[in-house]
mmCIF file of C-alpha atoms in Angstrom:
data_model
loop_
_atom_site.group_PDB
_atom_site.id
_atom_site.type_symbol
_atom_site.label_atom_id
_atom_site.label_comp_id
_atom_site.label_asym_id
_atom_site.label_seq_id
_atom_site.Cartn_x
_atom_site.Cartn_y
_atom_site.Cartn_z
ATOM 1 C CA MET A 1 5.381 -20.638 8.955
ATOM 2 C CA VAL A 2 1.619 -20.217 8.951
ATOM 3 C CA ALA A 3 0.247 -23.583 7.948
ATOM 4 C CA ALA A 4 -2.112 -23.662 4.991
ATOM 5 C CA GLN A 5 -4.158 -26.667 4.059
ATOM 6 C CA PRO A 6 -3.035 -28.377 0.830
ATOM 7 C CA SER A 7 -5.755 -28.774 -1.764
ATOM 8 C CA ALA A 8 -7.728 -31.980 -1.952
ATOM 9 C CA SER A 9 -5.889 -34.658 -3.862
ATOM 10 C CA ASP A 10 -7.055 -36.788 -6.734
ATOM 11 C CA GLY A 11 -3.612 -38.396 -6.786
ATOM 12 C CA SER A 12 -4.375 -40.456 -3.687
ATOM 13 C CA ALA A 13 -7.114 -42.198 -5.688
ATOM 14 C CA ARG A 14 -4.424 -43.627 -7.979
ATOM 15 C CA LEU A 15 -2.937 -45.417 -4.999
ATOM 16 C CA PRO A 16 -4.284 -48.675 -3.567
ATOM 17 C CA ARG A 17 -6.893 -48.110 -0.878
ATOM 18 C CA LYS A 18 -4.520 -48.663 2.042
ATOM 19 C CA GLU A 19 -1.951 -46.180 0.719
ATOM 20 C CA ALA A 20 -4.684 -43.735 -0.335
ATOM 21 C CA ASP A 21 -5.941 -43.634 3.258
ATOM 22 C CA LEU A 22 -2.362 -43.222 4.435
ATOM 23 C CA PHE A 23 -1.931 -40.263 2.076
ATOM 24 C CA LYS A 24 -4.998 -38.581 3.570
ATOM 25 C CA SER A 25 -3.484 -39.052 7.011
ATOM 26 C CA ILE A 26 -0.390 -37.086 5.883
ATOM 27 C CA VAL A 27 -2.605 -34.052 5.242
ATOM 28 C CA LYS A 28 -4.291 -34.541 8.614
ATOM 29 C CA PHE A 29 -0.957 -34.781 10.443
ATOM 30 C CA TYR A 30 0.254 -31.656 8.637
ATOM 31 C CA GLU A 31 -2.840 -29.685 9.650
ATOM 32 C CA THR A 32 -2.511 -30.780 13.293
ATOM 33 C CA LYS A 33 1.254 -30.097 13.319
ATOM 34 C CA GLN A 34 2.138 -33.734 13.997
ATOM 35 C CA TYR A 35 5.014 -33.522 11.568
ATOM 36 C CA LYS A 36 6.955 -36.618 12.641
ATOM 37 C CA LYS A 37 3.858 -38.753 12.178
ATOM 38 C CA GLY A 38 3.386 -37.125 8.782
ATOM 39 C CA LEU A 39 6.911 -38.103 7.758
ATOM 40 C CA LYS A 40 6.328 -41.657 8.922
ATOM 41 C CA ALA A 41 3.113 -41.901 6.899
ATOM 42 C CA ALA A 42 4.812 -40.494 3.793
ATOM 43 C CA ASP A 43 7.691 -42.929 4.135
ATOM 44 C CA GLY A 44 5.193 -45.780 4.372
ATOM 45 C CA ILE A 45 3.828 -44.879 0.938
ATOM 46 C CA LEU A 46 7.191 -44.124 -0.657
ATOM 47 C CA ARG A 47 8.587 -47.530 0.297
ATOM 48 C CA LYS A 48 6.074 -49.088 -2.110
ATOM 49 C CA PHE A 49 5.611 -46.168 -4.522
ATOM 50 C CA PRO A 50 8.879 -44.189 -4.524
ATOM 51 C CA ASN A 51 7.835 -42.025 -7.484
ATOM 52 C CA HIS A 52 4.385 -40.977 -6.279
ATOM 53 C CA GLY A 53 4.612 -37.249 -6.952
ATOM 54 C CA GLU A 54 2.046 -35.959 -4.472
ATOM 55 C CA THR A 55 3.486 -37.979 -1.598
ATOM 56 C CA LEU A 56 6.963 -36.647 -2.414
ATOM 57 C CA ALA A 57 5.567 -33.100 -2.414
ATOM 58 C CA MET A 58 3.733 -33.597 0.877
ATOM 59 C CA ARG A 59 6.857 -35.025 2.476
ATOM 60 C CA GLY A 60 8.696 -31.896 1.376
ATOM 61 C CA LEU A 61 5.978 -29.690 2.876
ATOM 62 C CA VAL A 62 6.260 -31.479 6.221
ATOM 63 C CA LEU A 63 10.060 -31.190 6.137
ATOM 64 C CA ASN A 64 9.700 -27.463 5.564
ATOM 65 C CA CYS A 65 7.764 -27.174 8.822
ATOM 66 C CA LEU A 66 10.659 -28.938 10.559
ATOM 67 C CA GLU A 67 13.053 -26.247 9.248
ATOM 68 C CA ARG A 68 14.735 -28.694 6.852
ATOM 69 C CA LYS A 69 14.291 -26.398 3.892
ATOM 70 C CA GLY A 70 16.969 -27.845 1.644
ATOM 71 C CA GLU A 71 15.419 -31.293 1.802
ATOM 72 C CA ALA A 72 11.942 -29.783 1.534
ATOM 73 C CA TYR A 73 12.604 -28.118 -1.810
ATOM 74 C CA ASP A 74 14.359 -31.234 -3.062
ATOM 75 C CA TYR A 75 11.347 -33.442 -2.338
ATOM 76 C CA VAL A 76 8.812 -30.992 -3.745
ATOM 77 C CA LYS A 77 10.784 -30.601 -6.976
ATOM 78 C CA ARG A 78 11.052 -34.377 -7.236
ATOM 79 C CA GLY A 79 7.312 -34.574 -6.755
ATOM 80 C CA LEU A 80 6.723 -32.030 -9.540
ATOM 81 C CA LYS A 81 9.073 -33.897 -11.849
ATOM 82 C CA ALA A 82 7.194 -37.130 -11.189
ATOM 83 C CA ASP A 83 3.726 -35.582 -11.681
ATOM 84 C CA MET A 84 3.704 -32.236 -13.501
ATOM 85 C CA ARG A 85 -0.075 -32.486 -13.986
ATOM 86 C CA SER A 86 -0.840 -32.570 -10.273
ATOM 87 C CA HIS A 87 -2.449 -29.452 -8.847
ATOM 88 C CA VAL A 88 -1.425 -30.683 -5.383
ATOM 89 C CA CYS A 89 2.273 -30.596 -6.282
ATOM 90 C CA TRP A 90 1.998 -27.070 -7.674
ATOM 91 C CA HIS A 91 -0.025 -25.915 -4.676
ATOM 92 C CA VAL A 92 2.561 -27.322 -2.278
ATOM 93 C CA TYR A 93 5.326 -25.632 -4.269
ATOM 94 C CA GLY A 94 3.461 -22.354 -3.819
ATOM 95 C CA LEU A 95 3.141 -22.932 -0.084
ATOM 96 C CA LEU A 96 6.909 -23.383 0.159
ATOM 97 C CA HIS A 97 7.539 -20.132 -1.700
ATOM 98 C CA ARG A 98 5.035 -18.337 0.516
ATOM 99 C CA SER A 99 6.750 -19.590 3.673
ATOM 100 C CA ASP A 100 9.980 -18.004 2.394
ATOM 101 C CA ARG A 101 8.137 -14.782 1.485
ATOM 102 C CA ARG A 102 8.706 -15.251 -2.228
ATOM 103 C CA TYR A 103 5.159 -14.153 -2.896
ATOM 104 C CA GLY A 104 5.546 -13.617 -6.635
ATOM 105 C CA ASP A 105 6.770 -17.192 -7.142
ATOM 106 C CA ALA A 106 4.008 -18.462 -4.856
ATOM 107 C CA ILE A 107 1.363 -16.705 -6.963
ATOM 108 C CA LYS A 108 2.808 -18.225 -10.139
ATOM 109 C CA SER A 109 2.644 -21.687 -8.587
ATOM 110 C CA TYR A 110 -0.944 -21.188 -7.446
ATOM 111 C CA LYS A 111 -1.987 -20.017 -10.908
ATOM 112 C CA HIS A 112 -0.280 -23.041 -12.458
ATOM 113 C CA ALA A 113 -2.237 -25.275 -10.076
ATOM 114 C CA LEU A 114 -5.470 -23.525 -11.073
ATOM 115 C CA ARG A 115 -4.823 -24.244 -14.748
ATOM 116 C CA ILE A 116 -5.118 -27.902 -13.791
ATOM 117 C CA ASP A 117 -7.992 -27.557 -11.292
ATOM 118 C CA GLU A 118 -9.594 -24.158 -11.907
ATOM 119 C CA HIS A 119 -12.399 -24.619 -9.380
ATOM 120 C CA ASN A 120 -10.275 -25.593 -6.401
ATOM 121 C CA VAL A 121 -11.581 -23.441 -3.553
ATOM 122 C CA GLN A 122 -8.561 -23.839 -1.272
ATOM 123 C CA ILE A 123 -6.085 -22.742 -3.931
ATOM 124 C CA LEU A 124 -8.294 -19.803 -4.908
ATOM 125 C CA ARG A 125 -8.417 -18.672 -1.277
ATOM 126 C CA ASP A 126 -4.644 -18.908 -0.907
ATOM 127 C CA LEU A 127 -4.191 -16.991 -4.161
ATOM 128 C CA SER A 128 -6.566 -14.225 -3.057
ATOM 129 C CA LEU A 129 -4.657 -13.741 0.210
ATOM 130 C CA LEU A 130 -1.397 -13.177 -1.638
ATOM 131 C CA GLN A 131 -3.011 -10.932 -4.235
ATOM 132 C CA VAL A 132 -4.325 -8.539 -1.617
ATOM 133 C CA GLN A 133 -0.984 -8.680 0.202
ATOM 134 C CA MET A 134 0.811 -7.766 -3.039
ATOM 135 C CA ARG A 135 -1.714 -4.962 -3.756
ATOM 136 C CA ASP A 136 -2.962 -6.732 -6.883
ATOM 137 C CA SER A 137 -6.439 -5.285 -6.463
ATOM 138 C CA GLN A 138 -7.785 -6.315 -9.876
ATOM 139 C CA GLY A 139 -6.518 -9.863 -9.478
ATOM 140 C CA PHE A 140 -8.048 -9.928 -5.998
ATOM 141 C CA VAL A 141 -11.423 -8.900 -7.445
ATOM 142 C CA GLN A 142 -11.301 -11.626 -10.097
ATOM 143 C CA THR A 143 -10.351 -14.353 -7.630
ATOM 144 C CA ARG A 144 -12.971 -13.356 -5.070
ATOM 145 C CA GLU A 145 -15.608 -13.266 -7.821
ATOM 146 C CA LYS A 146 -14.713 -16.846 -8.782
ATOM 147 C CA LEU A 147 -15.017 -17.922 -5.154
ATOM 148 C CA LEU A 148 -18.388 -16.200 -4.863
ATOM 149 C CA ARG A 149 -19.679 -17.979 -7.954
ATOM 150 C CA LEU A 150 -18.462 -21.317 -6.609
ATOM 151 C CA LYS A 151 -19.785 -20.804 -3.060
ATOM 152 C CA SER A 152 -22.562 -18.231 -3.273
ATOM 153 C CA THR A 153 -24.122 -19.364 0.012
ATOM 154 C CA ASN A 154 -21.006 -18.401 1.959
ATOM 155 C CA LYS A 155 -21.336 -15.006 3.691
ATOM 156 C CA GLN A 156 -17.563 -14.550 3.752
ATOM 157 C CA ASN A 157 -17.391 -14.745 -0.040
ATOM 158 C CA TRP A 158 -19.964 -11.962 -0.429
ATOM 159 C CA ILE A 159 -18.218 -9.667 2.036
ATOM 160 C CA SER A 160 -14.768 -10.402 0.594
ATOM 161 C CA PHE A 161 -15.990 -9.607 -2.920
ATOM 162 C CA ALA A 162 -17.411 -6.295 -1.672
ATOM 163 C CA VAL A 163 -14.131 -5.427 0.053
ATOM 164 C CA ALA A 164 -12.188 -6.395 -3.082
ATOM 165 C CA ASN A 165 -14.209 -3.980 -5.199
ATOM 166 C CA HIS A 166 -13.813 -1.248 -2.586
ATOM 167 C CA LEU A 167 -10.036 -1.702 -2.590
ATOM 168 C CA ALA A 168 -9.974 -1.749 -6.385
ATOM 169 C CA GLY A 169 -11.595 1.674 -6.567
ATOM 170 C CA SER A 170 -15.152 0.528 -7.336
ATOM 171 C CA PRO A 171 -17.087 1.598 -4.221
ATOM 172 C CA ALA A 172 -20.408 1.712 -6.092
ATOM 173 C CA THR A 173 -20.013 -1.961 -7.013
ATOM 174 C CA ALA A 174 -19.069 -2.751 -3.415
ATOM 175 C CA VAL A 175 -22.344 -1.237 -2.209
ATOM 176 C CA LYS A 176 -24.303 -3.224 -4.821
ATOM 177 C CA VAL A 177 -22.649 -6.446 -3.669
ATOM 178 C CA ILE A 178 -23.517 -5.706 -0.036
ATOM 179 C CA ASP A 179 -27.106 -4.934 -1.042
ATOM 180 C CA ALA A 180 -27.341 -8.154 -3.053
ATOM 181 C CA TYR A 181 -26.191 -10.101 -0.016
ATOM 182 C CA THR A 182 -28.511 -8.363 2.444
ATOM 183 C CA ASP A 183 -31.438 -9.077 0.097
ATOM 184 C CA THR A 184 -30.856 -12.784 0.756
ATOM 185 C CA ILE A 185 -31.347 -12.323 4.518
ATOM 186 C CA ARG A 186 -34.874 -12.857 5.791
ATOM 187 C CA ASP A 187 -36.397 -10.125 7.939
ATOM 188 C CA ASP A 188 -37.078 -12.614 10.733
ATOM 189 C CA ASP A 189 -33.435 -13.705 10.931
ATOM 190 C CA ASP A 190 -31.631 -12.702 14.102
ATOM 191 C CA VAL A 191 -29.330 -9.725 13.540
ATOM 192 C CA THR A 192 -25.740 -10.670 14.355
ATOM 193 C CA TYR A 193 -22.868 -8.373 15.249
ATOM 194 C CA GLU A 194 -21.401 -9.158 11.809
ATOM 195 C CA ASP A 195 -24.596 -7.848 10.184
ATOM 196 C CA SER A 196 -24.293 -4.721 12.315
ATOM 197 C CA GLU A 197 -20.694 -4.108 11.242
ATOM 198 C CA LEU A 198 -21.592 -4.752 7.600
ATOM 199 C CA ALA A 199 -24.262 -2.053 7.798
ATOM 200 C CA LEU A 200 -21.740 0.426 9.211
ATOM 201 C CA TYR A 201 -19.209 -0.577 6.545
ATOM 202 C CA ARG A 202 -21.756 0.152 3.812
ATOM 203 C CA ASN A 203 -22.401 3.537 5.413
ATOM 204 C CA THR A 204 -18.672 4.269 5.484
ATOM 205 C CA ILE A 205 -18.423 3.635 1.742
ATOM 206 C CA LEU A 206 -21.261 6.077 1.083
ATOM 207 C CA GLU A 207 -19.500 8.729 3.168
ATOM 208 C CA GLU A 208 -16.212 8.163 1.347
ATOM 209 C CA ARG A 209 -18.012 8.751 -1.950
ATOM 210 C CA GLY A 210 -19.266 12.104 -0.656
ATOM 211 C CA LEU A 211 -22.898 10.954 -0.596
ATOM 212 C CA TYR A 212 -23.536 12.548 2.784
ATOM 213 C CA GLU A 213 -27.322 12.884 2.536
ATOM 214 C CA GLU A 214 -27.669 9.292 1.350
ATOM 215 C CA ALA A 215 -25.324 8.141 4.110
ATOM 216 C CA LEU A 216 -27.364 10.022 6.746
ATOM 217 C CA ALA A 217 -30.614 8.498 5.461
ATOM 218 C CA ASP A 218 -28.969 5.054 5.353
ATOM 219 C CA LEU A 219 -27.829 5.492 8.949
ATOM 220 C CA ALA A 220 -31.404 6.183 10.017
ATOM 221 C CA ARG A 221 -32.629 3.053 8.208
ATOM 222 C CA CYS A 222 -30.076 0.750 9.806
ATOM 223 C CA ARG A 223 -30.376 2.140 13.343
ATOM 224 C CA ALA A 224 -32.231 -0.902 14.701
ATOM 225 C CA LYS A 225 -29.668 -3.234 13.132
ATOM 226 C CA VAL A 226 -26.556 -1.523 14.511
ATOM 227 C CA LYS A 227 -25.442 -2.902 17.859
ATOM 228 C CA ASP A 228 -22.588 -0.457 18.419
ATOM 229 C CA LYS A 229 -24.747 2.511 19.390
ATOM 230 C CA THR A 230 -21.756 4.693 20.277
ATOM 231 C CA GLU A 231 -20.335 4.323 16.773
ATOM 232 C CA TRP A 232 -23.788 4.956 15.293
ATOM 233 C CA ARG A 233 -24.091 8.228 17.246
ATOM 234 C CA LYS A 234 -20.590 9.274 16.276
ATOM 235 C CA ARG A 235 -21.285 8.663 12.590
ATOM 236 C CA ARG A 236 -24.570 10.576 12.743
ATOM 237 C CA ALA A 237 -22.958 13.568 14.469
ATOM 238 C CA THR A 238 -20.175 13.572 11.868
ATOM 239 C CA LEU A 239 -22.489 13.302 8.871
ATOM 240 C CA LEU A 240 -24.654 16.161 10.125
ATOM 241 C CA LEU A 241 -21.669 18.463 9.638
ATOM 242 C CA PHE A 242 -21.336 17.617 5.961
ATOM 243 C CA VAL A 243 -24.928 17.429 4.770
ATOM 244 C CA SER A 244 -25.719 21.173 4.775
ATOM 245 C CA PRO A 245 -25.171 24.324 6.836
ATOM 246 C CA GLU A 246 -28.671 23.938 8.265
ATOM 247 C CA THR A 247 -27.706 20.693 9.969
ATOM 248 C CA LYS A 248 -24.756 22.190 11.868
ATOM 249 C CA ALA A 249 -27.018 23.439 14.630
ATOM 250 C CA GLU A 250 -28.567 19.991 14.835
ATOM 251 C CA HIS A 251 -25.044 18.565 15.061
ATOM 252 C CA HIS A 252 -24.324 20.883 17.977
ATOM 253 C CA ASP A 253 -27.446 19.788 19.862
ATOM 254 C CA TYR A 254 -26.818 16.143 19.066
ATOM 255 C CA ALA A 255 -23.143 16.199 19.981
ATOM 256 C CA THR A 256 -23.738 17.925 23.321
ATOM 257 C CA THR A 257 -26.745 15.916 24.474
ATOM 258 C CA VAL A 258 -26.578 12.442 22.943
ATOM 259 C CA VAL A 259 -22.968 11.661 22.107
ATOM 260 C CA PRO A 260 -20.874 10.283 25.015
ATOM 261 C CA ASP A 261 -18.299 12.590 26.566
ATOM 262 C CA ALA A 262 -15.403 10.554 25.184
ATOM 263 C CA LEU A 263 -16.400 11.449 21.604
ATOM 264 C CA ARG A 264 -17.122 15.132 22.043
ATOM 265 C CA THR A 265 -13.553 16.334 21.685
ATOM 266 C CA THR A 266 -13.202 14.466 18.399
ATOM 267 C CA LEU A 267 -16.451 15.919 17.092
ATOM 268 C CA ALA A 268 -15.408 19.353 18.307
ATOM 269 C CA SER A 269 -12.403 19.304 15.995
ATOM 270 C CA LEU A 270 -14.718 18.667 13.048
ATOM 271 C CA PHE A 271 -17.006 21.435 14.212
ATOM 272 C CA LEU A 272 -14.114 23.886 14.394
ATOM 273 C CA ASP A 273 -13.287 23.216 10.756
ATOM 274 C CA THR A 274 -16.788 23.945 9.496
ATOM 275 C CA VAL A 275 -18.308 26.805 11.481
ATOM 276 C CA ASN A 276 -17.644 30.460 12.247
ATOM 277 C CA ASP A 277 -15.100 30.857 9.434
ATOM 278 C CA GLY A 278 -12.307 29.411 11.497
ATOM 279 C CA ASP A 279 -13.099 31.388 14.654
ATOM 280 C CA ASP A 280 -12.026 28.683 17.080
ATOM 281 C CA ALA A 281 -12.980 30.657 20.166
ATOM 282 C CA ALA A 282 -16.574 31.204 19.061
ATOM 283 C CA ALA A 283 -16.932 27.621 17.882
ATOM 284 C CA ALA A 284 -15.538 26.256 21.124
ATOM 285 C CA ALA A 285 -17.936 28.404 23.104
ATOM 286 C CA ALA A 286 -20.816 27.198 20.967
ATOM 287 C CA LEU A 287 -19.945 23.615 21.694
ATOM 288 C CA ALA A 288 -19.708 24.362 25.396
ATOM 289 C CA ASP A 289 -23.081 26.139 25.350
ATOM 290 C CA ASP A 290 -21.214 29.108 26.889
ATOM 291 C CA PRO A 291 -21.068 31.999 24.379
ATOM 292 C CA PRO A 292 -18.310 34.560 24.983
ATOM 293 C CA ASP A 293 -19.280 37.693 26.826
ATOM 294 C CA ASP A 294 -19.104 40.734 24.538
ATOM 295 C CA ASP A 295 -18.117 42.901 27.499
ATOM 296 C CA ASP A 296 -15.263 40.618 28.427
ATOM 297 C CA ASP A 297 -11.952 42.155 27.395
ATOM 298 C CA GLU A 298 -10.194 38.797 27.486
ATOM 299 C CA LYS A 299 -10.431 36.783 24.300
ATOM 300 C CA ALA A 300 -11.862 33.301 24.805
ATOM 301 C CA ALA A 301 -9.177 30.669 24.819
ATOM 302 C CA PRO A 302 -9.139 28.325 21.793
ATOM 303 C CA LEU A 303 -10.435 24.817 22.383
ATOM 304 C CA SER A 304 -7.604 22.502 23.318
ATOM 305 C CA VAL A 305 -7.850 19.157 21.512
ATOM 306 C CA ASP A 306 -5.703 16.253 22.606
ATOM 307 C CA PRO A 307 -3.910 14.884 19.481
ATOM 308 C CA ALA A 308 -4.235 11.361 20.868
ATOM 309 C CA VAL A 309 -8.027 11.748 20.947
ATOM 310 C CA LEU A 310 -8.089 13.078 17.393
ATOM 311 C CA ALA A 311 -5.985 10.145 16.223
ATOM 312 C CA TRP A 312 -8.567 7.848 17.788
#
């Protein structure tokens, strides 16, 4: 099971201070995989407060990590019965379902928890992960938008919201979200590798939309920001093929003089599809800067492209 952090509890505040601190230690022991210590802490609370719902639920969650699933579900259900208004109990119930790959039931439990505590960031994150796993693209967009509104200073929330819109079939919105985020970055800030990849991701979306001229211009603007120069060159050589017939010659010069050898075979396959009306021999010769001899009786051999390279 991949451990997920239970949401912050208000239920521990209803316990005396000593037991409330002990409850917090259960969460800590769970996160650090010290499950036996977590059981001991839970038992310490339950000896005095046997019907404390959130402690019962947390004990069940710890038991689940010890592969005692029957007992785990029993304790979590007892916890829910004791405190149906606890978002912690519902969140824990969702974590149990997720560990058993019952993702639909897990989502229902998370949503029930959010009816009680609609602004709980941890539950929203867990819900978004299952929504994208279940291909619920619209639900993923809604959840990531809520997270962005709650934590607008978090870079991850901006990027995740852009990706959510891209997956949901709204690439134009994805680009707007990326632009809104980049507008918050000062010009004097150091450019990170993440910023570089975000710039290339934005360019990819433009290409997917068929906006080849805009994508080529965008690539020129972000050149200084992109750290992966090989990928930048590859994208430029590719886009030159799609912008207009006039740029194909520029693609040829660029691909044969600037692009590393490892990429030329891949770019050659694109070139073959777009020039000389499918005449592979002439196109291959053009790429090799070795035009076929008109007096040569032998037909130039077609360019051989390794399928493994094309897959790359």
